[in-house]
Coordinates of C-alpha atoms in Angstrom, one line a residue:
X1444 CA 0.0 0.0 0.0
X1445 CA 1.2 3.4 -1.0
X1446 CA 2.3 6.0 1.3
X1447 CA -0.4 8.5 -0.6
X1448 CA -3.4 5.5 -0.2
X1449 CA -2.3 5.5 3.8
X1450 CA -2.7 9.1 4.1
X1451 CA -6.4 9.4 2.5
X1452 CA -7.7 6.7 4.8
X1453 CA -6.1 7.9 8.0
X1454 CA -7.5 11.2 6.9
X1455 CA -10.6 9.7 6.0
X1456 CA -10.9 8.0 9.7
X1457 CA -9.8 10.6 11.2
X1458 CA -12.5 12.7 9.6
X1459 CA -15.2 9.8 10.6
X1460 CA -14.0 10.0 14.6
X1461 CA -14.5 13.9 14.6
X1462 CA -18.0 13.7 13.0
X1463 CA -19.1 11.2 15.4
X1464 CA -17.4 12.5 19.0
X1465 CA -18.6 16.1 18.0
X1466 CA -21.1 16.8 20.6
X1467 CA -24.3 19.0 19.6
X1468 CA -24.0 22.3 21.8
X1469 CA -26.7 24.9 22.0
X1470 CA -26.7 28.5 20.9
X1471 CA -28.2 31.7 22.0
X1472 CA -30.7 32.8 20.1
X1473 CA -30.6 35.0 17.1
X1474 CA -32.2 37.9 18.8
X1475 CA -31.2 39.9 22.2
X1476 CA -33.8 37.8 24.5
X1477 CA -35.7 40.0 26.9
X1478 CA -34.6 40.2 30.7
X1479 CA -35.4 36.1 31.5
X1480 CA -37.1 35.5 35.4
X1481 CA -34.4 35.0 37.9
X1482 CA -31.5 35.7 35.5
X1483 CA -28.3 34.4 36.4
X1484 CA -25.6 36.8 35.9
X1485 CA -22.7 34.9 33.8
X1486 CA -19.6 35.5 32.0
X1487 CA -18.9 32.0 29.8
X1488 CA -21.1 29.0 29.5
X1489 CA -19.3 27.0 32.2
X1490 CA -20.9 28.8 34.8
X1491 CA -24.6 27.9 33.6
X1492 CA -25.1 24.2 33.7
X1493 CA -27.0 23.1 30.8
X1494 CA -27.9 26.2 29.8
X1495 CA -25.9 28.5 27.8
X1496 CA -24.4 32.3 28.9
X1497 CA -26.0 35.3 26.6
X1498 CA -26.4 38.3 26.2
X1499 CA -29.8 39.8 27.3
X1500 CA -31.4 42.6 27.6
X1501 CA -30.3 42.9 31.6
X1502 CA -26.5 42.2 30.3
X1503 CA -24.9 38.4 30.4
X1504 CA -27.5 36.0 31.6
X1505 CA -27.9 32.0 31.5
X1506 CA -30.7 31.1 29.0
X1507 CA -32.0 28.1 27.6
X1508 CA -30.1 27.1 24.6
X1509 CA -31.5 27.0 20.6
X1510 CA -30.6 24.2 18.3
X1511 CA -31.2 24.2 14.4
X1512 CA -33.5 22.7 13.7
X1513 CA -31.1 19.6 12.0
X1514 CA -30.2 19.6 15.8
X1515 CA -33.6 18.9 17.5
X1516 CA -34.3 16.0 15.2
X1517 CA -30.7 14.6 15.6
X1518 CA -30.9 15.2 19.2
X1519 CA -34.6 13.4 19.3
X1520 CA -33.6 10.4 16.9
X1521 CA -30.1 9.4 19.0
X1522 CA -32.5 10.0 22.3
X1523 CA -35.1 7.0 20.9
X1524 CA -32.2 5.1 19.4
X1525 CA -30.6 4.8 22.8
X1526 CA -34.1 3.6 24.1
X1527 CA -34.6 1.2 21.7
X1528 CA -30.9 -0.1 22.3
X1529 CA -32.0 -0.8 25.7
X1530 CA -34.9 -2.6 25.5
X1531 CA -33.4 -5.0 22.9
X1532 CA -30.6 -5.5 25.4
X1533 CA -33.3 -6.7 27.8
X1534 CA -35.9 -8.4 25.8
X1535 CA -34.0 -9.5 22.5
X1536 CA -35.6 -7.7 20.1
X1537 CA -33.8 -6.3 17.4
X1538 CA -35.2 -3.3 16.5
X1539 CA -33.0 -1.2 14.1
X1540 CA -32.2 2.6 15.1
X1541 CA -33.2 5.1 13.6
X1542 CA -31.3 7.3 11.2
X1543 CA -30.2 10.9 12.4
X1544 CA -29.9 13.6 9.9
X1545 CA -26.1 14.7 9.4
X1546 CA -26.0 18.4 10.8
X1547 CA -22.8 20.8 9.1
X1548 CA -20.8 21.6 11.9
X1549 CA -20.2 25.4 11.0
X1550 CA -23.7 26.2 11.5
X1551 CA -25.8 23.2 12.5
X1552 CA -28.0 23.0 9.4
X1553 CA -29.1 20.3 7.3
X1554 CA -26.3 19.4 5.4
X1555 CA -27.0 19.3 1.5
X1556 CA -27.1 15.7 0.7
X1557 CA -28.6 12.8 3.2
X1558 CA -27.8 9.5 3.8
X1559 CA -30.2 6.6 5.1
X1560 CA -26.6 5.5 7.1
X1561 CA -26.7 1.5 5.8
X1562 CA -23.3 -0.2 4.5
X1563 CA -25.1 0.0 1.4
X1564 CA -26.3 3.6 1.7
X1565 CA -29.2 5.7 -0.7
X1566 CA -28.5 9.2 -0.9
X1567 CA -30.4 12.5 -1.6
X1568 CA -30.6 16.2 -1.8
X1569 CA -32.6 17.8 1.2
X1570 CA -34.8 21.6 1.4
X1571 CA -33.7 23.9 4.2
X1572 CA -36.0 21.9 6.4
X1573 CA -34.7 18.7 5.7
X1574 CA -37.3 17.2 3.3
X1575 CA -36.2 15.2 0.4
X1576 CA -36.1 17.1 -2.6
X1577 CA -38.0 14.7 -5.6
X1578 CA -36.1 13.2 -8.2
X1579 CA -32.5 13.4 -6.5
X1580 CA -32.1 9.6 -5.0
X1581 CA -29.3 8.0 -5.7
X1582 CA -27.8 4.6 -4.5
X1583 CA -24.1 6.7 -3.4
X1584 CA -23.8 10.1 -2.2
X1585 CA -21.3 10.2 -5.1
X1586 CA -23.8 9.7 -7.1
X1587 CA -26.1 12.7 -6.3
X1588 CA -26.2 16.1 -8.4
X1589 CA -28.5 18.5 -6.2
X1590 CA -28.4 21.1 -9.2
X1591 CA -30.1 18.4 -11.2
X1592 CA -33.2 16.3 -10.7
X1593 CA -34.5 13.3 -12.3
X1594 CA -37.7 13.4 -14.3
X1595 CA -40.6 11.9 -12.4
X1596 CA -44.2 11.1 -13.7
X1597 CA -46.9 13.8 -13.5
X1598 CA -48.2 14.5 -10.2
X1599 CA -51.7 15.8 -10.1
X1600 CA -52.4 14.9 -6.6
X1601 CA -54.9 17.6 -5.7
X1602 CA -54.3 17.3 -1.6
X1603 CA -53.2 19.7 0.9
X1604 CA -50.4 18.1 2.8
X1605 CA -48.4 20.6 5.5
X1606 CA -45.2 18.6 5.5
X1607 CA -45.5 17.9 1.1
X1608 CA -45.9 14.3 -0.1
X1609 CA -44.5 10.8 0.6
X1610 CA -42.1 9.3 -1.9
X1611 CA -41.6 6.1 -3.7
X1612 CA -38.2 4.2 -3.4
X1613 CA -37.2 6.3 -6.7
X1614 CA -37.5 9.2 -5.1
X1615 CA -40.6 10.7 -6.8
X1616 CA -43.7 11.8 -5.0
X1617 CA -47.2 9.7 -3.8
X1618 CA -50.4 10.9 -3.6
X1619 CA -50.1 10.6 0.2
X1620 CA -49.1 12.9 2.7
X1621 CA -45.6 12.9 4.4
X1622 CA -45.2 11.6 8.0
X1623 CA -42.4 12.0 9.7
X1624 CA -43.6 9.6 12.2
X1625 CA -43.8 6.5 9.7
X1626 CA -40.3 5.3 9.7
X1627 CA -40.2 5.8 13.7
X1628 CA -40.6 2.8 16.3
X1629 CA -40.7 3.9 19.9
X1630 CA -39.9 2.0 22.8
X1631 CA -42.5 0.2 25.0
X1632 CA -46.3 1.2 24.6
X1633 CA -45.1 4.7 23.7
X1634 CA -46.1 6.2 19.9
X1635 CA -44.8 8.4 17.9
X1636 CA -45.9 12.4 18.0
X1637 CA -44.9 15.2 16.0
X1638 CA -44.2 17.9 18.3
X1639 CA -44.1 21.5 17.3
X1640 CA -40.3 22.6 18.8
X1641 CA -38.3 26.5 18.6
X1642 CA -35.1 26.2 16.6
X1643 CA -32.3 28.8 16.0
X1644 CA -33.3 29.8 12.6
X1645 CA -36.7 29.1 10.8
X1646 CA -37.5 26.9 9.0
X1647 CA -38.7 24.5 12.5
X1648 CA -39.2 21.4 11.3
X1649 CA -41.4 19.4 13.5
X1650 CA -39.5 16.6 15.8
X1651 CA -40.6 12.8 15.7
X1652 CA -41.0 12.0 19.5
X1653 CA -42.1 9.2 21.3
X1654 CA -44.8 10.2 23.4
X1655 CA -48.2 7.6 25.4
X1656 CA -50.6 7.3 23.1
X1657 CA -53.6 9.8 23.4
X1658 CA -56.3 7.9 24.5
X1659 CA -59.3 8.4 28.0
X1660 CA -56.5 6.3 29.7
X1661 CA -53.6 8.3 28.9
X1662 CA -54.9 11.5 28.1
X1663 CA -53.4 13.6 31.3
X1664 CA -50.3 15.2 31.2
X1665 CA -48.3 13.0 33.7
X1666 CA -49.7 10.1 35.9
X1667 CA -52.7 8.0 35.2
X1668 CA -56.6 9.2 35.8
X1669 CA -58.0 8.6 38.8
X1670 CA -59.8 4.7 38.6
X1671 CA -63.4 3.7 39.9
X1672 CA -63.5 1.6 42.1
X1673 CA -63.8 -1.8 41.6
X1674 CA -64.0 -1.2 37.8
X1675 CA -61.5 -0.2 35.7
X1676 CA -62.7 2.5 33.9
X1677 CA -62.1 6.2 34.8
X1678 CA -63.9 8.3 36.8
X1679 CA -65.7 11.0 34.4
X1680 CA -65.7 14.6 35.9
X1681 CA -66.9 17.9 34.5
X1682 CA -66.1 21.6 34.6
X1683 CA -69.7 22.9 34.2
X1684 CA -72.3 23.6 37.4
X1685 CA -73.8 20.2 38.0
X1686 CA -70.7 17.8 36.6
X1687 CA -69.0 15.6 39.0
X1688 CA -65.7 16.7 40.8
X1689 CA -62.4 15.9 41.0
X1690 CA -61.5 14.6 44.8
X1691 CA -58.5 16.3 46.6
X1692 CA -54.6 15.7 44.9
X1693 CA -57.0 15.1 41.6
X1694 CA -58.1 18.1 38.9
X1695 CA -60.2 17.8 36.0
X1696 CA -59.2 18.0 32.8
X1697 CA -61.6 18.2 29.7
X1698 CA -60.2 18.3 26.4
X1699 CA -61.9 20.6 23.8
X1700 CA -65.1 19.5 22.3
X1701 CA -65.8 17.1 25.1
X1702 CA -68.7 17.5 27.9
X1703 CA -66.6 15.2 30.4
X1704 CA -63.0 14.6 31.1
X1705 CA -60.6 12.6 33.4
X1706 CA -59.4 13.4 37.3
X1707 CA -55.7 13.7 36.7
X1708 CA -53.1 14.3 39.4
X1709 CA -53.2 17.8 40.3
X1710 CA -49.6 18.3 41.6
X1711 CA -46.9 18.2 39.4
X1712 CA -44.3 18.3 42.0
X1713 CA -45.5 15.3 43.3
X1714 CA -42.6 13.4 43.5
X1715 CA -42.2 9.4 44.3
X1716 CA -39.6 8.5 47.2
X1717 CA -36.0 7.6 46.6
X1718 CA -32.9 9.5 45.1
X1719 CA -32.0 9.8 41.1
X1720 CA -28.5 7.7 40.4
X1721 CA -26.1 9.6 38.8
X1722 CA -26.5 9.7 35.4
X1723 CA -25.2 7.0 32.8
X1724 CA -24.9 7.3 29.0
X1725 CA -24.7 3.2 29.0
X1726 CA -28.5 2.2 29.6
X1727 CA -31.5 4.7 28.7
X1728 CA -35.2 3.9 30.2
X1729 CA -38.0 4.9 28.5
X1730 CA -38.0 8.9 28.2
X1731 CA -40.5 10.9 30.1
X1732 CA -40.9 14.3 31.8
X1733 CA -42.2 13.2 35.7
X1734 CA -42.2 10.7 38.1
X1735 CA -46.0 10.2 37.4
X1736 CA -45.5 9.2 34.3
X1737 CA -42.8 6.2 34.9
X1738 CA -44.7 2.6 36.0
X1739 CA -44.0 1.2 39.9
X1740 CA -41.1 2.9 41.1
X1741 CA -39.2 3.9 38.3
X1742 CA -38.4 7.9 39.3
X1743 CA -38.2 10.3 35.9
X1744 CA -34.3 11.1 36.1
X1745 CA -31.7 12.8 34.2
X1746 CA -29.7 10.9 31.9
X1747 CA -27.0 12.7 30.6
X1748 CA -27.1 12.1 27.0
X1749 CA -30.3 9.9 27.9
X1750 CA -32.7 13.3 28.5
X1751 CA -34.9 12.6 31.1
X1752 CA -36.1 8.6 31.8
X1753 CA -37.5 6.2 33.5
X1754 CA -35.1 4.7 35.8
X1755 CA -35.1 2.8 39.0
X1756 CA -33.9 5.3 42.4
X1757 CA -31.5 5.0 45.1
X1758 CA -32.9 4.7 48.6
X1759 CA -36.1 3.7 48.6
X1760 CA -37.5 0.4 48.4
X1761 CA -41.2 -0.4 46.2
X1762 CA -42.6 -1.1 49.9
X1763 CA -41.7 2.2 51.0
X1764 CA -42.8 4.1 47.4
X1765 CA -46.1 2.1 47.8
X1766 CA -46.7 3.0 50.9
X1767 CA -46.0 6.9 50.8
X1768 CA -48.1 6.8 47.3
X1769 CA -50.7 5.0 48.9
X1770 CA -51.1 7.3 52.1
X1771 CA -51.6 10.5 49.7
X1772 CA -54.5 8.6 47.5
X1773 CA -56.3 8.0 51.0
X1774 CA -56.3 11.5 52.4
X1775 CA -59.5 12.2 51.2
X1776 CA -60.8 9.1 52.5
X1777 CA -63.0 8.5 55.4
X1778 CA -61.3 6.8 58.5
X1779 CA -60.1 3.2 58.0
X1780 CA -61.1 3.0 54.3
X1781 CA -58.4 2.6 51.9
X1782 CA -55.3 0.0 51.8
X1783 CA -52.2 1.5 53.3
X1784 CA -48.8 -1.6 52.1
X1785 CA -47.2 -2.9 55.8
X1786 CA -43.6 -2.8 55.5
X1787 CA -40.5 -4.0 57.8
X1788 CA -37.7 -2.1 59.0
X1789 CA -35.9 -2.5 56.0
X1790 CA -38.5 -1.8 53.9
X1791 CA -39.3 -5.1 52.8
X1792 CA -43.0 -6.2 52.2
X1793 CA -44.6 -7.8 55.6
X1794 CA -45.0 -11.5 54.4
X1795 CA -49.1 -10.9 55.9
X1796 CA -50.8 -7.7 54.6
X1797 CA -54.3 -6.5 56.4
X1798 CA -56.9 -4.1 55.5
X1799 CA -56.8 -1.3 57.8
X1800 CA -58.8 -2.5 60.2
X1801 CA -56.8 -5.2 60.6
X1802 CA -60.0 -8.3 60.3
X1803 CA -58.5 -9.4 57.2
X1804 CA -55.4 -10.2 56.2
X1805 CA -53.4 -12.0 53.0
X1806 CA -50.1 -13.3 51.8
X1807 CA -47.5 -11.0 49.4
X1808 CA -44.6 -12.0 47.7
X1809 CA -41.3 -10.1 47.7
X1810 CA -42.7 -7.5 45.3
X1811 CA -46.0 -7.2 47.5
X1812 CA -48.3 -9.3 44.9
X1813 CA -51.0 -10.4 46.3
X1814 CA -50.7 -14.3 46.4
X1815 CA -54.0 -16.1 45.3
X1816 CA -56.4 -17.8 47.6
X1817 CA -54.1 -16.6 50.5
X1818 CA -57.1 -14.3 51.7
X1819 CA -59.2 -15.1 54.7
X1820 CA -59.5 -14.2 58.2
X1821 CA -56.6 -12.4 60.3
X1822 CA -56.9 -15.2 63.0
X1823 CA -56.7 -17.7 60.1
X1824 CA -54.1 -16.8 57.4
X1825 CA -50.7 -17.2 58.2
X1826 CA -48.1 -16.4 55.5
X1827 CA -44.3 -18.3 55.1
X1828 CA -41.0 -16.3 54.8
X1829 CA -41.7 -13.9 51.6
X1830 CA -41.5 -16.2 48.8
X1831 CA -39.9 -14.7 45.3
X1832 CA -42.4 -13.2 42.8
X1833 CA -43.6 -15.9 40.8
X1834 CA -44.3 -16.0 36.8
X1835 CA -48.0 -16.3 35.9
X1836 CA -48.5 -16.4 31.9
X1837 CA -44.9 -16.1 30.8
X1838 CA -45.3 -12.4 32.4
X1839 CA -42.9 -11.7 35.4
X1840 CA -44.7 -9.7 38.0
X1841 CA -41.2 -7.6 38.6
X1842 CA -42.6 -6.0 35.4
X1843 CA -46.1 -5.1 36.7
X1844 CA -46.5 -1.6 36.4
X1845 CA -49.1 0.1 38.8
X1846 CA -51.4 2.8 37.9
X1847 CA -53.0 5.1 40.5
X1848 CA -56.4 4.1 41.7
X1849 CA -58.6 5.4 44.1
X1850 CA -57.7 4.3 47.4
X1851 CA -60.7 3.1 48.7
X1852 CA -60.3 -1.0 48.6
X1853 CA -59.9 -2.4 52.3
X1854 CA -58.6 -5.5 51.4
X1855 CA -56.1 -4.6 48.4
X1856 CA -56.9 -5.1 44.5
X1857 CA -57.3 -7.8 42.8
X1858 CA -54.9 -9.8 40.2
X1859 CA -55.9 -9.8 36.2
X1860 CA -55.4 -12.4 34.3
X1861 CA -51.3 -11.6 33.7
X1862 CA -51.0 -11.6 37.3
X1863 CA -50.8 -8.1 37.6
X1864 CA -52.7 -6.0 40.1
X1865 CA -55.7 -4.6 38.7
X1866 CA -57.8 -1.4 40.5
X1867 CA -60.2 -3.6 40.4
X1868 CA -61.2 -4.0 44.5
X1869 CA -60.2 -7.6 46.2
X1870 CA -63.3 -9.8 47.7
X1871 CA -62.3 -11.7 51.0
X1872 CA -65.0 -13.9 49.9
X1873 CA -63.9 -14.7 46.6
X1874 CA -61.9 -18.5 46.0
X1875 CA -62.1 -19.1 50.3
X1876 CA -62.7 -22.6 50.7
X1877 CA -66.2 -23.8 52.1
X1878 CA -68.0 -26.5 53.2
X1879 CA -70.2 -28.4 50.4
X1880 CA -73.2 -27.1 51.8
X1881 CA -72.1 -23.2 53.2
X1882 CA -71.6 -20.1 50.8
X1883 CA -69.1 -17.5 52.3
X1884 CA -70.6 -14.3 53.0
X1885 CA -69.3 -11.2 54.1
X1886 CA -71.5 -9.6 57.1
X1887 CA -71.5 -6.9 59.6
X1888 CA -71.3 -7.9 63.2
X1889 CA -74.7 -6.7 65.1
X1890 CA -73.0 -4.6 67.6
X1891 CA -70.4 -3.0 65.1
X1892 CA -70.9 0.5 64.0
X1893 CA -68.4 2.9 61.2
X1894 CA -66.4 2.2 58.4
X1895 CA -64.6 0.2 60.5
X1896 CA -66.8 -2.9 60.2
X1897 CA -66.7 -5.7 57.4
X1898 CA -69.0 -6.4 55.0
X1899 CA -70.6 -4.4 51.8
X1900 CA -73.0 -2.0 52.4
X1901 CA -76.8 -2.6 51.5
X1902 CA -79.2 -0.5 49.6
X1903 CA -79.9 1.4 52.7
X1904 CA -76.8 2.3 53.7
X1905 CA -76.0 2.9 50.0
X1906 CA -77.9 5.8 49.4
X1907 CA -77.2 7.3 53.4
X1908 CA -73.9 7.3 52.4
X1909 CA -74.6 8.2 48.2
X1910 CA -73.8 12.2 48.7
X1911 CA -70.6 12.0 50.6
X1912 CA -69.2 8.9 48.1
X1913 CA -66.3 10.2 45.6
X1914 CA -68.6 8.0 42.8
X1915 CA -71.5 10.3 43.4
X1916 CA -70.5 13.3 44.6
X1917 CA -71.5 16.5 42.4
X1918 CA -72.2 20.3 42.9
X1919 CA -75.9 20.7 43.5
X1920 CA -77.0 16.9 42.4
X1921 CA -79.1 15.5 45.7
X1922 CA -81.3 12.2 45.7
X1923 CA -84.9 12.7 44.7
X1924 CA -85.6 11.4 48.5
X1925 CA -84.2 12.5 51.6
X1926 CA -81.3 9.9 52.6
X1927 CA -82.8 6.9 54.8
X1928 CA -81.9 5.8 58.2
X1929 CA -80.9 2.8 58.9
X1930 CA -80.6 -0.2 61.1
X1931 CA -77.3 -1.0 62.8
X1932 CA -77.2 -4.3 60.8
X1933 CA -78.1 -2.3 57.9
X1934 CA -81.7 -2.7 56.7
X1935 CA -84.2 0.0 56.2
X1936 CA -85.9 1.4 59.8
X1937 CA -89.4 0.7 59.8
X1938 CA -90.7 4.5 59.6
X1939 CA -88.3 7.5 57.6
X1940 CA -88.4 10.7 57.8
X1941 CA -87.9 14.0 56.3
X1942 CA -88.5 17.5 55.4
X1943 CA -90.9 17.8 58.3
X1944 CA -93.2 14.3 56.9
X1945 CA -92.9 11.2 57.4

């Protein structure tokens, strides 16, 4: 090999390892920014964390940094890639990453021509926003003469497409719309969103990101909507006179065109126990913006190079999470209603969970899964040392992620059929073993009075109890008869009264 031939590809390599250790920095913004809320004085960028040192309209300041808009999608794409390397890692997968547009390092813009970044690579000639232009393809980058475009057949699609039109593997145009979002796979149940994101210069192209799908289940901004109980579908509230509320910790959130909406966690600085690792650029969780928004006990933490994702914390154990979750879901709860997790001094799970009140009690495995047929009696169930979480359905419950219900189940929730817990509310009664000829029936001791007794309420003490019950409660809504009295064991009394009759 010639001395000249060594030079080129040392060059060449040398050239490769730049490109791909050059780190995307952001910029100030084109204009002066005005005077930002609690400014930062600075004098270089080292002295303003993530953010960058500019010059404002109150002198040097730390802002947010701009990136072009090559930058947000390059920034986005490697963000998802690292994801998706992740979960292959843990479940075998395979998914390919996804390509990131080549930014020029002078200014951050799209460079000219675009790669799709395989050994055998198609290129192209891009707009200013980073759009194939039609009728450039070619199968080397070589190949591609931007000044010059290939002849493609009449296009006399007639829609009105924001982003311009798909293209064939030629290059030329379809009579369908473009979507950035079509060559994207997210991570886990996420979907891909186009979100609308500031760049240096215009044009803002908008980002791919992988976002929960929109749906009455996922449709608040972080967390999950507050549950019924014992169903699983949410509780509908309303913003107009008459409409059901929201209960403390909850507001309610109606999208446009809708009469009802979803209870969603009112705080946003709700924060789940336990302390954020230091970040790692080796393994990147699912991304996300809260706490609320990661399943069990995963905390929302900063990554480094990762953004912000899901990732287990330091410090706390899922007994201890549980638990503190679990006592702010039952504040507005009356007395003794509402399972609170039992946990040890080291914050393991107690083998023997009980309802509040302590009359029944169950067996938990390591992870605090309710073990089945292990309900009965306090006096009667006695639980072994905490045995490992078991698989049920080729599902490992490590992996069960728990959404926030309403706190109001005495005796825990019960399992679906992955072996999951559900908010669906646990029945003492349900799989307890009985004689041939008894039934097992939960009922309220005669001289037992409050929500501290057993047993589910009858019609009479349903509709007592209807106006001050989260399911019912509304602004001006009252039963069309005065509420009942009733018997300590729960049946109607023989003469009611009200509004001066009866």
């Amino acid at each position: 090999m010639t001395i000249t031939v060594k030079t080129a590809l040392l060059c060449a390599v040398l050239l490769l390892l730049q490109q791909a250790s050059a780190e995307l920095h952001g910029r100030c913004p084109a204009q002066e920014n005005p005077c930002p809320s609690r400014a930062t004085p600075c004098s270089t960028d080292d002295e303003c964390g993530e953010q960058v040192c500019c010059q404002t309209s109150c002198g040097q300041t730390c802002v947010d940094p701009l990136y072009t808009g090559c930058e947000n999608i390059k920034l986005s794409s490697e963000r998802i890639s690292r994801a998706l390397a992740a979960e292959n890692s843990r479940s075998g997968r395979g998914v390919k990453s996804l390509r990131s547009p080549r930014c020029r390092v002078s200014d951050g813009e799209f460079e000219e021509i675009q790669c799709d970044n395989e050994i055998v690579s198609s290129c192209w000639c891009v707009d200013p926003a980073g759009f194939e232009v039609p009728g450039t393809r070619a199968p080397a980058a070589s190949l591609v003469n931007c000044t010059r475009t290939d002849p493609c057949a009449a296009h006399t699609c007639r829609m009105l497409c924001p982003l311009g039109f798909e293209l064939d593997d030629k290059g030329c145009p379809l009579c369908k719309c473009r979507d950035p979002c079509s060559s994207v796979t997210c991570p886990g149940q996420l979907s891909c969103q186009l979100e609308e994101t500031p760049c240096l210069r215009p044009p803002c192209p908008p980002v791919p990101t992988c976002k929960r799908g929109r749906s009455l289940q996922n449709v608040c901004p972080v967390g999950e909507p507050l549950l019924i109980s014992e169903t699983s579908r949410p509780f509908l509230c309303g913003t107009d006179p008459g409409k059901p509320n929201c209960p403390p910790l909850y507001r309610c959130l109606v999208e446009s065109g809708n009469d009802y909406g979803v209870c969603c966690p009112a705080s946003l600085e709700l924060q789940k126990a336990g302390t954020c690792p230091v970040p790692t650029e080796t393994d990147c969780g699912t991304p996300c913006a809260h706490d609320l928004e990661c399943p069990s006990m995963q905390k929302c933490c900063d990554g480094g190079e990762c953004g912000r994702h899901c990732i287990l914390p330091h410090n706390v154990t899922m007994c201890t999470q549980q638990k503190m979750l679990a006592e702010l879901l039952v504040i507005s709860e009356r007395e003794g209603r509402g399972y609170v997790p039992q946990c040890t001094r080291n914050g393991e799970f107690v083998a023997k969970q009980c309802s509040r009140n302590g009359l029944v009690c169950w067996c938990v495995d390591t992870d605090g899964n309710k073990l089945r047929g292990s309900m009965g009696p306090a006096a009667n169930v006695e639980c072994q040392e905490t045995p490992r979480p078991v698989r049920t359905g080729g599902r490992s419950m490590a992996s069960c992620a728990r959404a926030l219900c309403a706190g109001v189940c005495e005796y825990g929730y019960k399992s679906g059929t992955d072996g999951c817990p559900s908010c669906e509310c646990d029945d003492p009664c349900e799989g307890f073993p009985c004689d041939e000829d008894e039934e097992c029936v939960r009922v309220r001791e005669a001289d037992c009075t409050g929500e501290l007794c057993t047993g589910y309420p009858v019609l009479c003490e349903y509709l007592r109890d209807f106006d001050e019950k989260m399911e019912g409660t509304v602004d001006g809504m009252k039963l069309a008869l005065p509420a009942p009295t009733c018997k300590s064991d729960g049946s109607f009394t023989a003469r009611q009264c009200g509004a001066g009759r009866c």
